[in-house]
Tab-separated table of C-alpha atoms in Angstrom:
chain	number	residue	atom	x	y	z
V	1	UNK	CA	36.264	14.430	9.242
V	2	UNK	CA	35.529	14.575	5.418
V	3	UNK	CA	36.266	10.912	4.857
V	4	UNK	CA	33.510	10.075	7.609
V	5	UNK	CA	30.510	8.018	6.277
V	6	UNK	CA	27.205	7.087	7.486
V	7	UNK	CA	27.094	3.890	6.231
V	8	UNK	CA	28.889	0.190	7.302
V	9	UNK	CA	30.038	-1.931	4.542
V	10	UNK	CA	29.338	-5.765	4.773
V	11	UNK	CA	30.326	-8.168	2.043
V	12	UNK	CA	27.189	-11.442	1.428
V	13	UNK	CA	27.080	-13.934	-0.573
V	14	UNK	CA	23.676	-13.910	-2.284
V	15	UNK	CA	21.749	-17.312	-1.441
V	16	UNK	CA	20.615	-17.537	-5.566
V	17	UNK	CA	23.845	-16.858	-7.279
V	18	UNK	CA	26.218	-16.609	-5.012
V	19	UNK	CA	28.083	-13.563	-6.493
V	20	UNK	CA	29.592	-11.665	-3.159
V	21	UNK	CA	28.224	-8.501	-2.779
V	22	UNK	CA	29.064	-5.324	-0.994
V	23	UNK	CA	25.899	-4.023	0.892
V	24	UNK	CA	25.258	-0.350	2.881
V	25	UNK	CA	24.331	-0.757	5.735
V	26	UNK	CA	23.438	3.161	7.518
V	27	UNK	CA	24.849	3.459	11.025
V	28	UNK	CA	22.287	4.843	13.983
V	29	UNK	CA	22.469	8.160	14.818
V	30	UNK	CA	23.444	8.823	10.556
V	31	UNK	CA	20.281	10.830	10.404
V	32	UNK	CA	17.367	12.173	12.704
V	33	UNK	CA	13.612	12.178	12.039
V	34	UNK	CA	11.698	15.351	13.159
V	35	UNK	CA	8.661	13.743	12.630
V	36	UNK	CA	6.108	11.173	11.442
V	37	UNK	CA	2.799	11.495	9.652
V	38	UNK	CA	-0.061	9.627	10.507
V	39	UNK	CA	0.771	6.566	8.871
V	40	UNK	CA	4.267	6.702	10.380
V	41	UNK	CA	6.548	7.731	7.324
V	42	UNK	CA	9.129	9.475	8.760
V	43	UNK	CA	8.993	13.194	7.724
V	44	UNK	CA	12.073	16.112	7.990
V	45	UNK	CA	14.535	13.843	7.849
V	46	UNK	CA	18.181	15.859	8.995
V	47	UNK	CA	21.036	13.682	7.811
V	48	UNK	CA	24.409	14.067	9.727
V	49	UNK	CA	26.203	14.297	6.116
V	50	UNK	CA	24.940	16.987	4.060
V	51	UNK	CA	25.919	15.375	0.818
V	52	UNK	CA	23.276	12.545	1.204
V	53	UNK	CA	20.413	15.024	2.255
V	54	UNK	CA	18.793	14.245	-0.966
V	55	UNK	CA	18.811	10.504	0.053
V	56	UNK	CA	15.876	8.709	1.652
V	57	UNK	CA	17.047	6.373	4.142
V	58	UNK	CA	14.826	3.639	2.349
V	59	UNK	CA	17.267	3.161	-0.207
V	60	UNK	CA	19.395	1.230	2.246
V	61	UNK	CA	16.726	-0.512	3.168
V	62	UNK	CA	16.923	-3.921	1.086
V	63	UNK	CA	20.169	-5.190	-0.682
V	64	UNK	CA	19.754	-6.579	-4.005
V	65	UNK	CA	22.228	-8.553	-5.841
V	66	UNK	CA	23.842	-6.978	-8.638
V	67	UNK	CA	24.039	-10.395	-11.091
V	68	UNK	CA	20.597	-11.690	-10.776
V	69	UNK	CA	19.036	-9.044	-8.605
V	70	UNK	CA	17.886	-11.305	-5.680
V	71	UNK	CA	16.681	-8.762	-3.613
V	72	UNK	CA	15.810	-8.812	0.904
V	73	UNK	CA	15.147	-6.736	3.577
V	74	UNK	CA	18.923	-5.781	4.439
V	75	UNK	CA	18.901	-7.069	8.369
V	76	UNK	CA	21.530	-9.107	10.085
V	77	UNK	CA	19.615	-12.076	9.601
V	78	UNK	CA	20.115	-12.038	6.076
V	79	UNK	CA	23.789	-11.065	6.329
V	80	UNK	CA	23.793	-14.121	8.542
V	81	UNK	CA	22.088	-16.272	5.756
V	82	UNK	CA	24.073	-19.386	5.941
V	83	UNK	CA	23.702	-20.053	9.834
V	84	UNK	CA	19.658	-19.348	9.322
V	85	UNK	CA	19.023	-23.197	9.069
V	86	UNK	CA	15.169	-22.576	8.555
V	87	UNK	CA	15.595	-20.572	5.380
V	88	UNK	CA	18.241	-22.768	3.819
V	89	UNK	CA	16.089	-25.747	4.433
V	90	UNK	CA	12.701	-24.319	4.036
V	91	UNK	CA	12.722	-21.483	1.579
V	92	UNK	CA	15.786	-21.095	-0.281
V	93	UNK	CA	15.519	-23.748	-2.510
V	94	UNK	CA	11.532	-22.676	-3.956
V	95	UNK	CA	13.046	-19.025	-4.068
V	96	UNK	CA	16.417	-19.927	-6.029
V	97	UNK	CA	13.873	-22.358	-8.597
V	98	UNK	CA	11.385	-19.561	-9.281
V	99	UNK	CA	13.666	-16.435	-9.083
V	100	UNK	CA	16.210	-17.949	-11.459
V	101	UNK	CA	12.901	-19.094	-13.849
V	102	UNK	CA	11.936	-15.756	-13.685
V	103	UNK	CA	15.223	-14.187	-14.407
V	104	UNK	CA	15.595	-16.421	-17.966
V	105	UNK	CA	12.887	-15.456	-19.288
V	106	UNK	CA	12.944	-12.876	-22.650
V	107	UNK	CA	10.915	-10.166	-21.345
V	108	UNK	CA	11.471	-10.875	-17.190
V	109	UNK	CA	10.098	-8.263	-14.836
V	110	UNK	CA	13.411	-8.861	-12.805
V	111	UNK	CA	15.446	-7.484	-15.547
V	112	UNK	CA	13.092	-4.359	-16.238
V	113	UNK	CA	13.355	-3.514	-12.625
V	114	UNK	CA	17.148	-4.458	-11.556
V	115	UNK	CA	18.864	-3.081	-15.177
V	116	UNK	CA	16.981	0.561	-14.111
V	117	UNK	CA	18.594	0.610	-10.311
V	118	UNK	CA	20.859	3.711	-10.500
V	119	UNK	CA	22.234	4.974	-7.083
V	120	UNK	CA	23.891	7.418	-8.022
V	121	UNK	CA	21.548	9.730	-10.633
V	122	UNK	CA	18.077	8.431	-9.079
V	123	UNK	CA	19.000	6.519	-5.710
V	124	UNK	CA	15.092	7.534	-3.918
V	125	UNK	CA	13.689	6.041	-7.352
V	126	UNK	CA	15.842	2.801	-7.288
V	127	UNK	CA	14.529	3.133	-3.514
V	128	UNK	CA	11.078	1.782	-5.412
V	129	UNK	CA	12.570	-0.129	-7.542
V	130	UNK	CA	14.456	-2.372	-4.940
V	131	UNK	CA	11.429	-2.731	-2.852
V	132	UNK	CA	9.155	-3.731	-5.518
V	133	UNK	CA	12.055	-6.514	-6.012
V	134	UNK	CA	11.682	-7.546	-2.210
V	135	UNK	CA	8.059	-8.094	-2.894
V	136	UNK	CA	8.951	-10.175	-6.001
V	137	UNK	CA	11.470	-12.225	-4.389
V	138	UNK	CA	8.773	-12.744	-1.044
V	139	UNK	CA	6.064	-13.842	-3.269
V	140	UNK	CA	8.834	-16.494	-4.056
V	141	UNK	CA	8.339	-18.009	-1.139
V	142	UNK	CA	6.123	-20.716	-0.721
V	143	UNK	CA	4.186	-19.164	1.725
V	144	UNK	CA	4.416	-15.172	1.380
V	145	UNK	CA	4.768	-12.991	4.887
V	146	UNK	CA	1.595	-10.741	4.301
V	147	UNK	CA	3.019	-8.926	7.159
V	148	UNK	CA	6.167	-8.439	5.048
V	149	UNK	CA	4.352	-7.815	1.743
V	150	UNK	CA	2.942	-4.887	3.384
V	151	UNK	CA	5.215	-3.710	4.835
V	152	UNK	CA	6.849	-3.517	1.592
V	153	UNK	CA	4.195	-1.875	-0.131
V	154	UNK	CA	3.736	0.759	2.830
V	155	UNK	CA	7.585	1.997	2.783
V	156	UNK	CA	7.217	2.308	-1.164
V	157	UNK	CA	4.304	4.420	-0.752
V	158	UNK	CA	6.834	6.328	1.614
V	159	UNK	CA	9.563	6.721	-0.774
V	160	UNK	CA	6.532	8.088	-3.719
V	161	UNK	CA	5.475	10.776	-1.239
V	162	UNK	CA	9.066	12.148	-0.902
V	163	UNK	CA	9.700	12.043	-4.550
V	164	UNK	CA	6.790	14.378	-4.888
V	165	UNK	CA	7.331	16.921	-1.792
V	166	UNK	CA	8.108	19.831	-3.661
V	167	UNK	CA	6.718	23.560	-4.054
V	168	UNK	CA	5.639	23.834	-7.683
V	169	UNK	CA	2.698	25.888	-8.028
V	170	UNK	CA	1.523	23.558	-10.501
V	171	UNK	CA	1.799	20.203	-9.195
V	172	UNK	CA	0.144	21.737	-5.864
V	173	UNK	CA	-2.828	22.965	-7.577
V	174	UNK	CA	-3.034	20.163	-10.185
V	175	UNK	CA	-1.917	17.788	-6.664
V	176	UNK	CA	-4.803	19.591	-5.399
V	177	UNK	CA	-7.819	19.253	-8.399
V	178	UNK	CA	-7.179	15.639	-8.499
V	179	UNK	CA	-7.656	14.887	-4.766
V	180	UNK	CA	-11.028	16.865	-5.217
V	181	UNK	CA	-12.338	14.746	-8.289
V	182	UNK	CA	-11.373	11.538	-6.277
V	183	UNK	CA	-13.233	12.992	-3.490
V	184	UNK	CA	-16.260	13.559	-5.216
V	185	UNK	CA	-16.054	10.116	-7.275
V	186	UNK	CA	-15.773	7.988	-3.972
V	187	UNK	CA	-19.024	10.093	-2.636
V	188	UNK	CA	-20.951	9.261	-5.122
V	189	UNK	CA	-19.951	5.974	-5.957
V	190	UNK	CA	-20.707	5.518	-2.140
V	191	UNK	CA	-24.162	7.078	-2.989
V	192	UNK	CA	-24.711	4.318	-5.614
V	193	UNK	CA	-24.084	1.877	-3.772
V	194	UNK	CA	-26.575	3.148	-0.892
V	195	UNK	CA	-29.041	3.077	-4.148
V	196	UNK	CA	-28.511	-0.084	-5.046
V	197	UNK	CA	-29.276	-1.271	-1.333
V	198	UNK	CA	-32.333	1.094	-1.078
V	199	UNK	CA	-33.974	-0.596	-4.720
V	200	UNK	CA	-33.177	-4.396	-2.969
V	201	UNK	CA	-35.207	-2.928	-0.118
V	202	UNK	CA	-37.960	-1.304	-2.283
V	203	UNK	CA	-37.814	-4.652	-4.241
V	204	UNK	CA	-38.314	-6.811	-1.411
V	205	UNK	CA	-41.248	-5.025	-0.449
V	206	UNK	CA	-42.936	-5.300	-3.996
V	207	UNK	CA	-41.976	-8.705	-3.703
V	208	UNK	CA	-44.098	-8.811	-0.588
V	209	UNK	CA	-47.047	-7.181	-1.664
V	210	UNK	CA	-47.868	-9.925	-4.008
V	211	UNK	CA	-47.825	-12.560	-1.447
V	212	UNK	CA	-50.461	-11.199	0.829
V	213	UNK	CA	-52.778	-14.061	-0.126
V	214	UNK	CA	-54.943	-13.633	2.945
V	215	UNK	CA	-56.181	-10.993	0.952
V	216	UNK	CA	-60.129	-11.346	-0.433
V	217	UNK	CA	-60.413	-12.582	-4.042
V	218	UNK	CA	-61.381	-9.459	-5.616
V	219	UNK	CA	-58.410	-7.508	-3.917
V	220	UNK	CA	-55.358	-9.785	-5.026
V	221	UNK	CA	-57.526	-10.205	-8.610
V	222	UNK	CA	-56.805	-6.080	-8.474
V	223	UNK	CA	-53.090	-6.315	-7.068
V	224	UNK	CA	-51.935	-8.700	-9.696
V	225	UNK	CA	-53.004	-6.633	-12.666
V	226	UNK	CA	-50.258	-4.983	-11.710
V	227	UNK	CA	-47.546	-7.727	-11.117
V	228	UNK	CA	-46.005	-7.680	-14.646
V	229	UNK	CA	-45.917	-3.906	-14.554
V	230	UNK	CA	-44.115	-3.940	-10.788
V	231	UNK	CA	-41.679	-6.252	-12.652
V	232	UNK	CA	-40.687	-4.392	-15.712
V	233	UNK	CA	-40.265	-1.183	-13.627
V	234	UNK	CA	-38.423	-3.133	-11.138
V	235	UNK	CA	-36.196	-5.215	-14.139
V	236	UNK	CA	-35.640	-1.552	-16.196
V	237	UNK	CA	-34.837	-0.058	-12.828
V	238	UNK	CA	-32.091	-2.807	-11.890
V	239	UNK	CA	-30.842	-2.665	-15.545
V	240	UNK	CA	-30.088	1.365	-14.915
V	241	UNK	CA	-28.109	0.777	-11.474
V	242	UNK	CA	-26.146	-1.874	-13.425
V	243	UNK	CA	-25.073	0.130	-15.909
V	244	UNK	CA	-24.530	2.737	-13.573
V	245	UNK	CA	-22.001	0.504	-12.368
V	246	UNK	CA	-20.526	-0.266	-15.235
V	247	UNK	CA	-19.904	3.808	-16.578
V	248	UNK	CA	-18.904	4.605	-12.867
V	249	UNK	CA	-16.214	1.580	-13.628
V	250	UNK	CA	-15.532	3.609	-16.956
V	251	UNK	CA	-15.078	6.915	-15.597
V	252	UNK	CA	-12.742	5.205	-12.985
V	253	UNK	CA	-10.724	4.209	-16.095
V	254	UNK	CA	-11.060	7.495	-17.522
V	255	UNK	CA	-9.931	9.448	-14.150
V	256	UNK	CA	-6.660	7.036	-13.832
V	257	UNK	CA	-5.773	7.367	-16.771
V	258	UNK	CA	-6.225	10.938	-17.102
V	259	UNK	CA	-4.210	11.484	-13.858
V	260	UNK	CA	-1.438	9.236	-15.684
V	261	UNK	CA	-0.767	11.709	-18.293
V	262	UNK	CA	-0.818	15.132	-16.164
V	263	UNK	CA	1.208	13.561	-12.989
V	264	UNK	CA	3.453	11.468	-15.867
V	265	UNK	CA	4.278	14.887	-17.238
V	266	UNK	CA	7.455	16.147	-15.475
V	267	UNK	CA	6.388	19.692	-16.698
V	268	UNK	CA	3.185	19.812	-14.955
V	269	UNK	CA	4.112	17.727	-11.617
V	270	UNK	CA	7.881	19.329	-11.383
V	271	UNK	CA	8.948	15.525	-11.464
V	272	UNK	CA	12.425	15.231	-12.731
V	273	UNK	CA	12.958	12.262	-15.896
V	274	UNK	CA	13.568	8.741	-15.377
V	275	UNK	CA	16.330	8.252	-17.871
V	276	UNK	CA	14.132	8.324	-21.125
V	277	UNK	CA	10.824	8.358	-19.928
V	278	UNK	CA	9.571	12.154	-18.682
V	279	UNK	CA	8.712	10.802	-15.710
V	280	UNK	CA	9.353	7.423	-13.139
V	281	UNK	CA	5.687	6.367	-13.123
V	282	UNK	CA	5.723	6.694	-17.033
V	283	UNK	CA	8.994	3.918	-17.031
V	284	UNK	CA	6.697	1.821	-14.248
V	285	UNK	CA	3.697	1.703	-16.181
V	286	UNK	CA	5.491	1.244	-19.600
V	287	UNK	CA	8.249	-0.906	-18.380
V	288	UNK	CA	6.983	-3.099	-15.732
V	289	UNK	CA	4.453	-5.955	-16.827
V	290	UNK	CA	3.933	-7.555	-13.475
V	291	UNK	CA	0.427	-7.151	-11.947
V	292	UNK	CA	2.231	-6.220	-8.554
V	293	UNK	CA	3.371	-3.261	-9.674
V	294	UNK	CA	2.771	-0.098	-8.643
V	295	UNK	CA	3.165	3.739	-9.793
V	296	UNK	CA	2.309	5.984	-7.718
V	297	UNK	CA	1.546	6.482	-3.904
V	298	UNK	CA	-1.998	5.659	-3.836
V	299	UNK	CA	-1.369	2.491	-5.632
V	300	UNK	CA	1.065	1.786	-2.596
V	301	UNK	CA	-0.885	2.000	0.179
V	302	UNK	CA	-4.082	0.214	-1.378
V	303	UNK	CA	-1.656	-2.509	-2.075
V	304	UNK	CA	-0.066	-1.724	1.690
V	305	UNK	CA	-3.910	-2.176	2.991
V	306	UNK	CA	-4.808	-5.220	1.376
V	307	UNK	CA	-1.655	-6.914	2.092
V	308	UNK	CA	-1.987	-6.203	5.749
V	309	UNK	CA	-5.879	-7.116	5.906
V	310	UNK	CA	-4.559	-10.602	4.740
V	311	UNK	CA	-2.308	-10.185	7.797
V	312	UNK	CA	-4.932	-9.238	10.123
V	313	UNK	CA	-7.076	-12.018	9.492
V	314	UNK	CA	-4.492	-14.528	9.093
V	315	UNK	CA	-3.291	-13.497	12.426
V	316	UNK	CA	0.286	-16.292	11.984
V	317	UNK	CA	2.674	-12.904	11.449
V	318	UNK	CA	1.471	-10.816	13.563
V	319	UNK	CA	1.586	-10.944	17.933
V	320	UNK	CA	-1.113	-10.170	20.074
V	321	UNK	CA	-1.358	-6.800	21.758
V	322	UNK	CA	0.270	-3.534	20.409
V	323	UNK	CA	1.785	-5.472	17.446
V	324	UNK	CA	-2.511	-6.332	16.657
V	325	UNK	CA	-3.582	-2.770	17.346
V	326	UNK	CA	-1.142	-1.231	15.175
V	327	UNK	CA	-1.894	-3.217	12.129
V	328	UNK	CA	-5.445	-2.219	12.604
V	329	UNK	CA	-4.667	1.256	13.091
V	330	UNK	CA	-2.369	1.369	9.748
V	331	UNK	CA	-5.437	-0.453	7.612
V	332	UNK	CA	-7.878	2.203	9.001
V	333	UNK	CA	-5.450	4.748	7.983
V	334	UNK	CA	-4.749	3.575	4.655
V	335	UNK	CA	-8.336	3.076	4.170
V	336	UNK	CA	-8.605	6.301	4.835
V	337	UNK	CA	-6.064	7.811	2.647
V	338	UNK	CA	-7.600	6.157	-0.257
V	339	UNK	CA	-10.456	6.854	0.271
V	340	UNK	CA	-12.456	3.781	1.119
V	341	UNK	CA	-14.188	5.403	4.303
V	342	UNK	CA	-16.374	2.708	5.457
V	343	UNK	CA	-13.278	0.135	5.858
V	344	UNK	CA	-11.328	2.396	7.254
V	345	UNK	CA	-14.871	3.534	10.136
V	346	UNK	CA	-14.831	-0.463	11.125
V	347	UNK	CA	-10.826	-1.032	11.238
V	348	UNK	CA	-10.543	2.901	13.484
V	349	UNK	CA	-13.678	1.439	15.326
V	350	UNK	CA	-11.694	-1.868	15.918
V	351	UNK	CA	-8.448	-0.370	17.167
V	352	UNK	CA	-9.844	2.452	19.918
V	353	UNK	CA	-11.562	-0.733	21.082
V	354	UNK	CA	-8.966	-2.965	21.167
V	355	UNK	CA	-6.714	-0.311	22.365
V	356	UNK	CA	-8.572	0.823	25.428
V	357	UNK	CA	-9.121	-2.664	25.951
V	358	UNK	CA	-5.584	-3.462	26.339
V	359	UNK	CA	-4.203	-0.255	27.676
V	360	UNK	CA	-6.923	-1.031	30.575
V	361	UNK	CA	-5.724	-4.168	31.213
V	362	UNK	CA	-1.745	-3.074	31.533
V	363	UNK	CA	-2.526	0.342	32.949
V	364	UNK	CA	-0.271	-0.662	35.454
V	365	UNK	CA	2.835	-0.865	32.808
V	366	UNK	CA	3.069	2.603	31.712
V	367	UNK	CA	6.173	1.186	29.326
V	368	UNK	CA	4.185	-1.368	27.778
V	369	UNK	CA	0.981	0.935	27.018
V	370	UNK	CA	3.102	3.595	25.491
V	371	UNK	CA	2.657	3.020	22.019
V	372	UNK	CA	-0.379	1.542	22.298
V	373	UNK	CA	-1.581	4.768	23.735
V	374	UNK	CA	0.100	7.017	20.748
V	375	UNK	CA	-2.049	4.588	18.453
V	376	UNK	CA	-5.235	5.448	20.299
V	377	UNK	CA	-4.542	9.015	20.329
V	378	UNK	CA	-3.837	8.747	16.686
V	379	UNK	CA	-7.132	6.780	15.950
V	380	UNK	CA	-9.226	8.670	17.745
V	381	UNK	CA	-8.042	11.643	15.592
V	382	UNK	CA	-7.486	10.144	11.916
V	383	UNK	CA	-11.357	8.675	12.787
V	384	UNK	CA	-12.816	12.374	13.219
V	385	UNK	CA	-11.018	13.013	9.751
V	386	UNK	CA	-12.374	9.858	8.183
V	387	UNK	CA	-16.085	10.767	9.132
V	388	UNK	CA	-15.293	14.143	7.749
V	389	UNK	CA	-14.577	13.326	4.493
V	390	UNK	CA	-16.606	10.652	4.245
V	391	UNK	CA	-19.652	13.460	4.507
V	392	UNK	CA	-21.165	14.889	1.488
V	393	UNK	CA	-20.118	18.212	0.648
């Protein structure tokens, strides 16, 4: 009984290099999830083998080659590599080109990422790391899955969240400012931008009072003594919301970076090191010069969101029905999460309609509505949260 393992071993060649490689794959039934949150990451997660408890099952999700660190989604189709005639024809030969480009140069990203994999001292960390190598290697393709990309990005944000589920008193009350100043920021950044509509309006109808020429002589000869003055209050006026911009941009700056050094500081967030950096969003930031990196959770899922957006309105990865309602759903909820409440009102808005639309039209297949139903039900109730927060307090 104590030689049993959760995992399967297979043995595959990788398609850049060719080195053979022995993958992990984790058998069904290896671990149980009591739950899911609202954007479906898998929470109280029981493994069958108490010595991998610590694990999160992401970090057998991708295989990455341990020469050049080609790195996919670890699924029998890519264990089956060589009979996939569409990838050997289509996309292995643009991948090989730019992955092994990438891989010579002094300074490559590929390097910084694959040299820091460590299963065995940090395997939820080198989790990250060998996702943020899937998304590498997929934006080596000639023409990226957006579907895939964020799907990427969402299971990354995942893996963060675990790494900092924890009980210090600190990190929850530190965990717990921070969410509050990014609250208030987003309100009134939303307020600004309400401003900046209201002044169009108010300038629009200045505008308009100076081209009421059915007005008698003596009237307009009154109104446009004032013209130059309306302008220079409307100019100095414009000039303020501007800048407003800019120093909201600023404090945004100010705020990240800010949160960087507290949450960085494995004293303050209960974060264990990352080799020699105090923390594994320090190494990230420091270590990583790629522009689709990311350090934290947040970063994640606004990466996650945009990624499937792309999806959404390509509409080539993704098939009609719950497949379409569920993408909605998870850019409403990410919306959410970030706090970008008026994307995430339309895409919730969206998906109860869709969803009631469909479920309507297949109420006779209770199978087939299932999940589409969960989705509603899940809408309907991460919505009532969005217009919540998206109050002022």
């Amino acid at each position: 009984m104590s030689n049993e393992s959760p995992f399967l071993n297979f043995k595959v060649e990788c398609p850049v290099c060719k080195t053979i490689n022995e993958f992990e794959q984790i058998k069904v039934g290896a671990y149980v999830e009591e739950t899911r949150d609202s954007d479906f990451c898998p929470q109280d997660i029981k493994w069958r083998y108490p010595k991998y408890q610590a694990y999160n099952p992401l970090a057998f999700f991708t295989a990455t080659c341990s020469h050049c660190f080609y790195t996919r989604e670890f699924t029998n189709k890519f264990r089956e590599w060589k009979a996939d005639n569409a990838f050997r024809t289509y996309r292995l030969k643009t991948v090989k080109t730019k992955h092994l480009e990438y891989l010579s140069e002094a300074d490559s990203v590929l390097k910084s990422l694959g040299n820091a994999i460590d299963m065995q001292r940090y395997p939820n960390e080198s989790a990250i790391i060998k996702l943020h190598l899937a998304v590498f290697d997929e934006l080596c393709n000639e023409h990226p899955s957006n579907l895939d990309l964020g799907r990427f990005y969402l299971r990354i944000g995942w893996v963060f969240r675990s790494l900092g589920a924890n009980d210090n008193p600190s990190q929850l009350m530190l965990g717990s400012l921070l969410r509050e100043m990014d609250s208030k920021y987003f309100s009134f950044k939303e307020a600004l931008e309400h401003a900046r509509g209201q002044f169009d309006a108010l300038g629009a109808s200045i505008a308009a009072q100076f081209e009421a020429d059915q007005m008698p002589a003596e009237v307009q000869s009154q109104m446009c003594a004032y013209r130059d003055r309306f302008e220079a209050g409307n100019n100095a006026l414009d000039a303020a919301l501007t800048g407003g911009r800019e120093k909201l941009e600023e404090m945004r700056t100010l705020m990240d970076g800010y949160r960087a050094e507290l949450m960085g500081s494995s004293q303050v967030e209960g974060e264990q090191q990352f080799g020699q950096y105090p923390s594994f969003g320090e190494f990230l930031r420091q270590e990583v010069k790629w522009d689709g990196r990311v350090a934290s959770e947040r970063e994640a899922l606004e990466k996650a969101a945009h990624y499937y957006k792309q999806a959404f309105a390509g509409g080539r990865d993704i098939a009609p029905g719950t497949p379409q309602i569920q993408v909605s759903y998870l850019i409403a909820e990410l919306s959410r999460r970030v706090g970008d409440y008026d994307e995430a009102k339309q895409f919730f808005t969206s998906t109860i309609k869709t969803g009631q639309e469909f479920i309507y039209q297949n109420r006779r297949d209770q199978s087939r509505t299932a999940l589409a139903r969960k989705i509603l039900e899940l809408a309907i109730e991460q919505g009532r949260a969005n217009l919540a927060a998206s109050k002022p307090a």
